[in-house]
PDB file of C-alpha atoms in Angstrom:
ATOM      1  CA  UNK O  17      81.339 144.976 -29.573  1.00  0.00           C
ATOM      2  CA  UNK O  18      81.522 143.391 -33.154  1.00  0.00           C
ATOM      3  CA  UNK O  19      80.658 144.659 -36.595  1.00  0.00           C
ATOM      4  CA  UNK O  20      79.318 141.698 -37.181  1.00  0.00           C
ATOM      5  CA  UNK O  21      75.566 141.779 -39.229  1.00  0.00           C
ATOM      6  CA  UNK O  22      72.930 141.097 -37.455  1.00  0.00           C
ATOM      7  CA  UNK O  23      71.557 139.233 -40.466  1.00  0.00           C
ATOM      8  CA  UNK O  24      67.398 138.063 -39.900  1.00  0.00           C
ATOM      9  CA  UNK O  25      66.845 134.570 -40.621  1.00  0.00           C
ATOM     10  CA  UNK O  26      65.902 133.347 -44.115  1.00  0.00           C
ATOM     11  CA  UNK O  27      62.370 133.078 -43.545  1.00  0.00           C
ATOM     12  CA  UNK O  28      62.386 136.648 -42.040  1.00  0.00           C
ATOM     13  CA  UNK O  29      64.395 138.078 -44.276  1.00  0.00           C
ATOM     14  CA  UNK O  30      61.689 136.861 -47.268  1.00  0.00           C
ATOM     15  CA  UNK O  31      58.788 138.045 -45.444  1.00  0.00           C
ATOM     16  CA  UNK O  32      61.065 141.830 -45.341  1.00  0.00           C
ATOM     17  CA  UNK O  33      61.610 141.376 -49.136  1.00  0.00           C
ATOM     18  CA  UNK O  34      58.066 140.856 -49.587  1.00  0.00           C
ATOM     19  CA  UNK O  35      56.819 143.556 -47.252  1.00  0.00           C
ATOM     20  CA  UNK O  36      59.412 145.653 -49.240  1.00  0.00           C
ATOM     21  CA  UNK O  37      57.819 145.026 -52.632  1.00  0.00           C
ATOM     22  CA  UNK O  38      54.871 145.426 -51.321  1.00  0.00           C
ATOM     23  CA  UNK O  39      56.175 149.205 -50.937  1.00  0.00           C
ATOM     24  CA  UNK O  40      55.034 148.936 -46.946  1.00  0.00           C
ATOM     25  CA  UNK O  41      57.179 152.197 -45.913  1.00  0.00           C
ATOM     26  CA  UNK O  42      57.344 150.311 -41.914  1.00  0.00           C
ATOM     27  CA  UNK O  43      59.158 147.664 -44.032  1.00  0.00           C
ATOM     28  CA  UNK O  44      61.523 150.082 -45.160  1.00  0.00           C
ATOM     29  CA  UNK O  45      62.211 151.483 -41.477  1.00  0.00           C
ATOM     30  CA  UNK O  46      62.509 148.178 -40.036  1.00  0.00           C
ATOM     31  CA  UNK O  47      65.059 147.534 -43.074  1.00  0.00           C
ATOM     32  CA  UNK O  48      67.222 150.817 -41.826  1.00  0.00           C
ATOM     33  CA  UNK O  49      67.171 149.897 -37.979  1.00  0.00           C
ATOM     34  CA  UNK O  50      68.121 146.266 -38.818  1.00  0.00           C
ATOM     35  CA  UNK O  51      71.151 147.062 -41.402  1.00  0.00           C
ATOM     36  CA  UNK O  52      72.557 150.440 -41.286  1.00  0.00           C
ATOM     37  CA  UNK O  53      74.357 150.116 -38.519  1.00  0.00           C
ATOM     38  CA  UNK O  54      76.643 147.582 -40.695  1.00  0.00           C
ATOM     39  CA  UNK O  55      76.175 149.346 -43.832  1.00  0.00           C
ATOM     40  CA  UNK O  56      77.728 152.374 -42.800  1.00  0.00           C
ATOM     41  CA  UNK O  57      80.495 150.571 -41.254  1.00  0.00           C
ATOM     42  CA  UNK O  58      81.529 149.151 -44.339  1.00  0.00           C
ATOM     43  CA  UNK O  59      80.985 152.275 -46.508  1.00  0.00           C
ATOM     44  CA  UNK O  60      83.162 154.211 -44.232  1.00  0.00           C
ATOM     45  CA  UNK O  61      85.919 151.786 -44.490  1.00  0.00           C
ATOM     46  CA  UNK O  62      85.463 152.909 -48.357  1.00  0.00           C
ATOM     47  CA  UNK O  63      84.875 156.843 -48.337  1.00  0.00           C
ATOM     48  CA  UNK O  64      86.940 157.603 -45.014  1.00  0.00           C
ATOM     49  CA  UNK O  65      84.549 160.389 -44.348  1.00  0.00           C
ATOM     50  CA  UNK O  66      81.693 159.961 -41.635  1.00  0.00           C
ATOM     51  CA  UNK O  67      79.689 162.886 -43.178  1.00  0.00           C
ATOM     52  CA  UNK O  68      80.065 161.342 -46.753  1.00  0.00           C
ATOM     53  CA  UNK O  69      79.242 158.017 -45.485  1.00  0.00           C
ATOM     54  CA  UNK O  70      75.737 159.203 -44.024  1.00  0.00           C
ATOM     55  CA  UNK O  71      75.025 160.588 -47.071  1.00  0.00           C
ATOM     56  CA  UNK O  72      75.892 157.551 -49.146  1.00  0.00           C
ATOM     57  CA  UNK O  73      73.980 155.287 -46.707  1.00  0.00           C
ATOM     58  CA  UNK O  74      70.719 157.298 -47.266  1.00  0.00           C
ATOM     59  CA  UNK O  75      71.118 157.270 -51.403  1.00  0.00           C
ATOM     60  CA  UNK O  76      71.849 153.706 -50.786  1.00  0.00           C
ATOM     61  CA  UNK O  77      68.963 152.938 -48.879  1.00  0.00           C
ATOM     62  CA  UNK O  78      66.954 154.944 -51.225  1.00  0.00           C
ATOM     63  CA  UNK O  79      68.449 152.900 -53.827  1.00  0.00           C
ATOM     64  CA  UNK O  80      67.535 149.323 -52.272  1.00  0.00           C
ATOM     65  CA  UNK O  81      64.102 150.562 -52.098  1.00  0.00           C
ATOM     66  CA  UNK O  82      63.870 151.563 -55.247  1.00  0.00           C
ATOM     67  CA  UNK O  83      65.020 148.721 -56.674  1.00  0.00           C
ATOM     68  CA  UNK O  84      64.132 145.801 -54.673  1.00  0.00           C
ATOM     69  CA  UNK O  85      62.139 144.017 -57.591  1.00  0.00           C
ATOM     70  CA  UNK O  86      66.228 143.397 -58.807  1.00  0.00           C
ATOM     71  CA  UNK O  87      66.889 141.754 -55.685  1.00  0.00           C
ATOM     72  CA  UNK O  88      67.643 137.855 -56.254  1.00  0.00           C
ATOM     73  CA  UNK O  89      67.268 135.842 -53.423  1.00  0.00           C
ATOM     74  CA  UNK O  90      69.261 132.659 -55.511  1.00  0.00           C
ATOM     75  CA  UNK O  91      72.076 134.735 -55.919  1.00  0.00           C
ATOM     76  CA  UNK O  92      72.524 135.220 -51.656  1.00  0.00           C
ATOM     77  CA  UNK O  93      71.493 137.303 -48.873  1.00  0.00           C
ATOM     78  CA  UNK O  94      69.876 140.639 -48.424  1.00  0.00           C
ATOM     79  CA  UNK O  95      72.389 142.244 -46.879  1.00  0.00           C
ATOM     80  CA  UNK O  96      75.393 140.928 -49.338  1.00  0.00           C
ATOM     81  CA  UNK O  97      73.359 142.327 -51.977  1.00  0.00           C
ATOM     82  CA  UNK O  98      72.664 145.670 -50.084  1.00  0.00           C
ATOM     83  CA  UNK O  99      76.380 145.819 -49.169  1.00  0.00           C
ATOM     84  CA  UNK O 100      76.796 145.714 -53.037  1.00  0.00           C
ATOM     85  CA  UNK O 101      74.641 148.308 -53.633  1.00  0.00           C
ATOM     86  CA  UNK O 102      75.743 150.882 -51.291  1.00  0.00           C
ATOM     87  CA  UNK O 103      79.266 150.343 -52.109  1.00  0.00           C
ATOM     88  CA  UNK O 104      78.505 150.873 -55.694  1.00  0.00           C
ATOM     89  CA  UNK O 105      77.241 154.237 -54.392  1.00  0.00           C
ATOM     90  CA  UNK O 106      79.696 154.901 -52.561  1.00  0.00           C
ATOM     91  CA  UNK O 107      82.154 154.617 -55.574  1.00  0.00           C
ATOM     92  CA  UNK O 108      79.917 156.762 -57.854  1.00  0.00           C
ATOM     93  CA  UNK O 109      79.906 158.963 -54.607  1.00  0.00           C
ATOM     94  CA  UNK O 110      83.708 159.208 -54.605  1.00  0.00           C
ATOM     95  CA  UNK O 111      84.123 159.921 -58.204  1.00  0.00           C
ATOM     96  CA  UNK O 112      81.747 162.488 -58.907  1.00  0.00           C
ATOM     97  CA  UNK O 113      83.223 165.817 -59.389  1.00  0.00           C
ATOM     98  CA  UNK O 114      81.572 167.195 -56.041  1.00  0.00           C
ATOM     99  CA  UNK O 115      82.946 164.994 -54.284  1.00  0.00           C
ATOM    100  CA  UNK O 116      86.863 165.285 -56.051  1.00  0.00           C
ATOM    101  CA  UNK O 117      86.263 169.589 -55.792  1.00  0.00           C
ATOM    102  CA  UNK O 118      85.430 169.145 -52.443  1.00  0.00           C
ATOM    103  CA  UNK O 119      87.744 166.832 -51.116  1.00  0.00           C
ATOM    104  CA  UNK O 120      90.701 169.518 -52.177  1.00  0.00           C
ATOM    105  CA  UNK O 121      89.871 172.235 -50.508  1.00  0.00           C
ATOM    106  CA  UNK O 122      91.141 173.048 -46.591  1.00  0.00           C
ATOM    107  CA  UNK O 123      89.167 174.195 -43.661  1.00  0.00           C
ATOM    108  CA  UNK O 124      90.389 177.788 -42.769  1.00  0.00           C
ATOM    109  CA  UNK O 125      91.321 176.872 -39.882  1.00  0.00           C
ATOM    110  CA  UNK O 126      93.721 174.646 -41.546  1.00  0.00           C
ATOM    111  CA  UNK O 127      94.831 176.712 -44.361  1.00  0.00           C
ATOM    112  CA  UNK O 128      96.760 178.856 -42.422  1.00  0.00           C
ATOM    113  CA  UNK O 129      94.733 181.888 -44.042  1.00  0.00           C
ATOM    114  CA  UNK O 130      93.247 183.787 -41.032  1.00  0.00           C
ATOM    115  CA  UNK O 131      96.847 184.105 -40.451  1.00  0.00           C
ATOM    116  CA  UNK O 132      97.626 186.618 -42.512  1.00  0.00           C
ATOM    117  CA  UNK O 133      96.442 190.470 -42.282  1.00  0.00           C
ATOM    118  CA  UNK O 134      95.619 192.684 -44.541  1.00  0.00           C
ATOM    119  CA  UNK O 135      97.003 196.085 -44.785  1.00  0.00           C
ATOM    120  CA  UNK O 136      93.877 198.802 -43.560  1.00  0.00           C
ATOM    121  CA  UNK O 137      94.579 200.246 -47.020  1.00  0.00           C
ATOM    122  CA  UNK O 138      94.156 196.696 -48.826  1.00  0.00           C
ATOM    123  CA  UNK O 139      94.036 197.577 -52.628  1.00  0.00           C
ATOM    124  CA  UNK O 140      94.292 194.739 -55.424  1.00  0.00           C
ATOM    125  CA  UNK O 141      96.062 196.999 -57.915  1.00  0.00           C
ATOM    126  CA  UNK O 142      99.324 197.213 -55.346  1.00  0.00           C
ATOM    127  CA  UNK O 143      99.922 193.669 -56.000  1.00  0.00           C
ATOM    128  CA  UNK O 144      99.890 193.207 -59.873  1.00  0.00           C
ATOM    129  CA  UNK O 145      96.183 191.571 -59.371  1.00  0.00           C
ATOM    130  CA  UNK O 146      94.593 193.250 -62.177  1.00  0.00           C
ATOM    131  CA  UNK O 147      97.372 191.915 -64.474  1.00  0.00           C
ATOM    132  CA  UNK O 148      97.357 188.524 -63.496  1.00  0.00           C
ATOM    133  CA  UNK O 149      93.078 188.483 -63.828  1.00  0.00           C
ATOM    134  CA  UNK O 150      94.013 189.322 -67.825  1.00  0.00           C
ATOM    135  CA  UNK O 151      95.591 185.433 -67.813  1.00  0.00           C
ATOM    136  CA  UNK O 152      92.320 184.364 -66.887  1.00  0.00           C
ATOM    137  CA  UNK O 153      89.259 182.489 -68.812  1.00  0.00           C
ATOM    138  CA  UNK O 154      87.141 185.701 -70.105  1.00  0.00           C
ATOM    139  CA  UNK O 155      84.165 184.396 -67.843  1.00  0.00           C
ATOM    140  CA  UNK O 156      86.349 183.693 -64.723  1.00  0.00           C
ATOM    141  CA  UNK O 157      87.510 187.255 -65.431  1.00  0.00           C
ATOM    142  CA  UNK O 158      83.973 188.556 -65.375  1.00  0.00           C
ATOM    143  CA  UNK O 159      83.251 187.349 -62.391  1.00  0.00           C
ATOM    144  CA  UNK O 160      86.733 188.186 -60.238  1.00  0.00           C
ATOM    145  CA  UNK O 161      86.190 191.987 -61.809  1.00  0.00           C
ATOM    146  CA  UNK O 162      82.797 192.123 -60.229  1.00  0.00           C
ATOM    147  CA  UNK O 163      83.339 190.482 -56.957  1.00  0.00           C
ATOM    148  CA  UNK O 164      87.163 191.892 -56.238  1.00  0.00           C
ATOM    149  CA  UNK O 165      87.117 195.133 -58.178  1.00  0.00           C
ATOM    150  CA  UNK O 166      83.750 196.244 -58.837  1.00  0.00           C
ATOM    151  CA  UNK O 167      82.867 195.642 -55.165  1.00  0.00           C
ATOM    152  CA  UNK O 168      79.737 193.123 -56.009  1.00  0.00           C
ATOM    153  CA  UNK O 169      78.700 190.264 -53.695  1.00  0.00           C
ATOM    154  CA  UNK O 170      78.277 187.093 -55.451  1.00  0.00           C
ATOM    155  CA  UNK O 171      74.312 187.234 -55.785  1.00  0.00           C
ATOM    156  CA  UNK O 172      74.804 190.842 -57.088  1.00  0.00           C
ATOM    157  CA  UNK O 173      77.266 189.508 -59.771  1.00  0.00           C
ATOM    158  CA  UNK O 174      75.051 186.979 -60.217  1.00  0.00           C
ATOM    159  CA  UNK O 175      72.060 189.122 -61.362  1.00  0.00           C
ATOM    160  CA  UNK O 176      74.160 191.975 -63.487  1.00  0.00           C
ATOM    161  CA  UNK O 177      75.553 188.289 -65.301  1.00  0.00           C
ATOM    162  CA  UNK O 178      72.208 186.960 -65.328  1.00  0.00           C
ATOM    163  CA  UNK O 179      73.780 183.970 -64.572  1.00  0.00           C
ATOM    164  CA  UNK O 180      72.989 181.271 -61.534  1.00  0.00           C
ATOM    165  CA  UNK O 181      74.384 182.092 -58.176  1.00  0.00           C
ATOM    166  CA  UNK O 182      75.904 178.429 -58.118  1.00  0.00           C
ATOM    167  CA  UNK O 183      77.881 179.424 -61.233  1.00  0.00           C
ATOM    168  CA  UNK O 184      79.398 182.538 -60.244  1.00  0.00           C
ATOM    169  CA  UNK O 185      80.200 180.890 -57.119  1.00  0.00           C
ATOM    170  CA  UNK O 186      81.993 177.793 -59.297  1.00  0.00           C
ATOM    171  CA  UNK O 187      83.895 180.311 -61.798  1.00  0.00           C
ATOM    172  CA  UNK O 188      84.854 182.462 -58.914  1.00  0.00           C
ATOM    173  CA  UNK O 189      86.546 179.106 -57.051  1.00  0.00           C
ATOM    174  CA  UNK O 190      88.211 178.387 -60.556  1.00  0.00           C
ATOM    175  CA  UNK O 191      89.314 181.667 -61.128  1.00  0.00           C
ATOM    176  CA  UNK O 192      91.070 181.799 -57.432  1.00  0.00           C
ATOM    177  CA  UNK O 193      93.159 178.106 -57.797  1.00  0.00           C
ATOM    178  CA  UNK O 194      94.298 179.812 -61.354  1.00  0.00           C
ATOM    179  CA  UNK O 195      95.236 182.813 -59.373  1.00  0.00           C
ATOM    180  CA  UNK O 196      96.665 180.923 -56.589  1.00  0.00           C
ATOM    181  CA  UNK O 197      98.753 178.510 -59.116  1.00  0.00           C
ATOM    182  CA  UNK O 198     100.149 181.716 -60.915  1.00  0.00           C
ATOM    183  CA  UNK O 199     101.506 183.303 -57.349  1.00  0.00           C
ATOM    184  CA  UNK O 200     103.316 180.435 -56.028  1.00  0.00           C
TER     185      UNK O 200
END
């Protein structure tokens, strides 16, 4: 089977532009069961990640239906300038700082961590923990003390902080590779 585009034929492929001015959402369907096939084939060769690619092909699609009326058929084909467009997103995509966070952390099941058992008498203060949480940012610090020593989960730290739960979760991730840094 070949990657090759199954590109529609000029006259077609006008008649979809039109249709996709014309905001006619079957236009837009027919659009993702002719191309996305191809599209995601080449914005996986970019991102390397089929889950990332899906969700760049979507935003891209999103994208080319949004902003069709910039679409210039003098300057070539549909699907070169699609291609352009999703790749575009897929760059933005790659250097967001989502994408860079997530793309350094392991799977347990890689990290090796379910390896390793804690003592039945685990206590934080037995390994210097409390000291090293003093090197930290004051707000990382706020957030490890409730969640490790004051025995909060991360919703409960975030009300008591009246902070967002997406925040407590981001200073508590920040607060661990500071941690983990200062171990090794």
């Amino acid at each position: 089977m070949t990657n090759t585009p199954t590109l529609l034929p000029a006259t077609d492929e006008e008649i979809l532009v039109q249709r996709l001015l014309a905001r006619d959402e079957q236009a837009l369907r027919t659009l993702h069961d002719q191309y996305s096939r191809n599209l995601l084939t080449v914005i996986n060769r970019l991102v390397r990640d089929e889950t990332l690619a899906q969700d760049v092909l979507q935003e891209g699609l999103l994208k080319v239906w949004l902003s069709i009326a910039r679409y210039d058929a003098t300057r070539g084909r549909l699907f070169t300038w699609m291609v352009r467009v999703c790749c575009n997103q897929a760059i933005d995509a790659m250097r967001s700082p989502r994408h860079r966070f997530n793309s350094g952390t392991k799977p347990l099941e890689v990290s090796g961590a379910q390896r390793a058992h804690a003592p039945a008498s685990f206590n934080p203060e037995h390994i210097g923990l409390r000291e090293l949480t003093l090197k930290l940012k004051p707000k990382q610090r706020e957030v490890i003390d409730l969640l490790y020593f004051g025995g909060c989960t991360q919703v409960e730290a975030a009300e008591q902080l009246g902070i967002p739960l997406a925040t407590v979760k981001t200073r508590a991730r920040a607060a661990l590779v500071v941690l983990g840094q200062m171990v090794k």
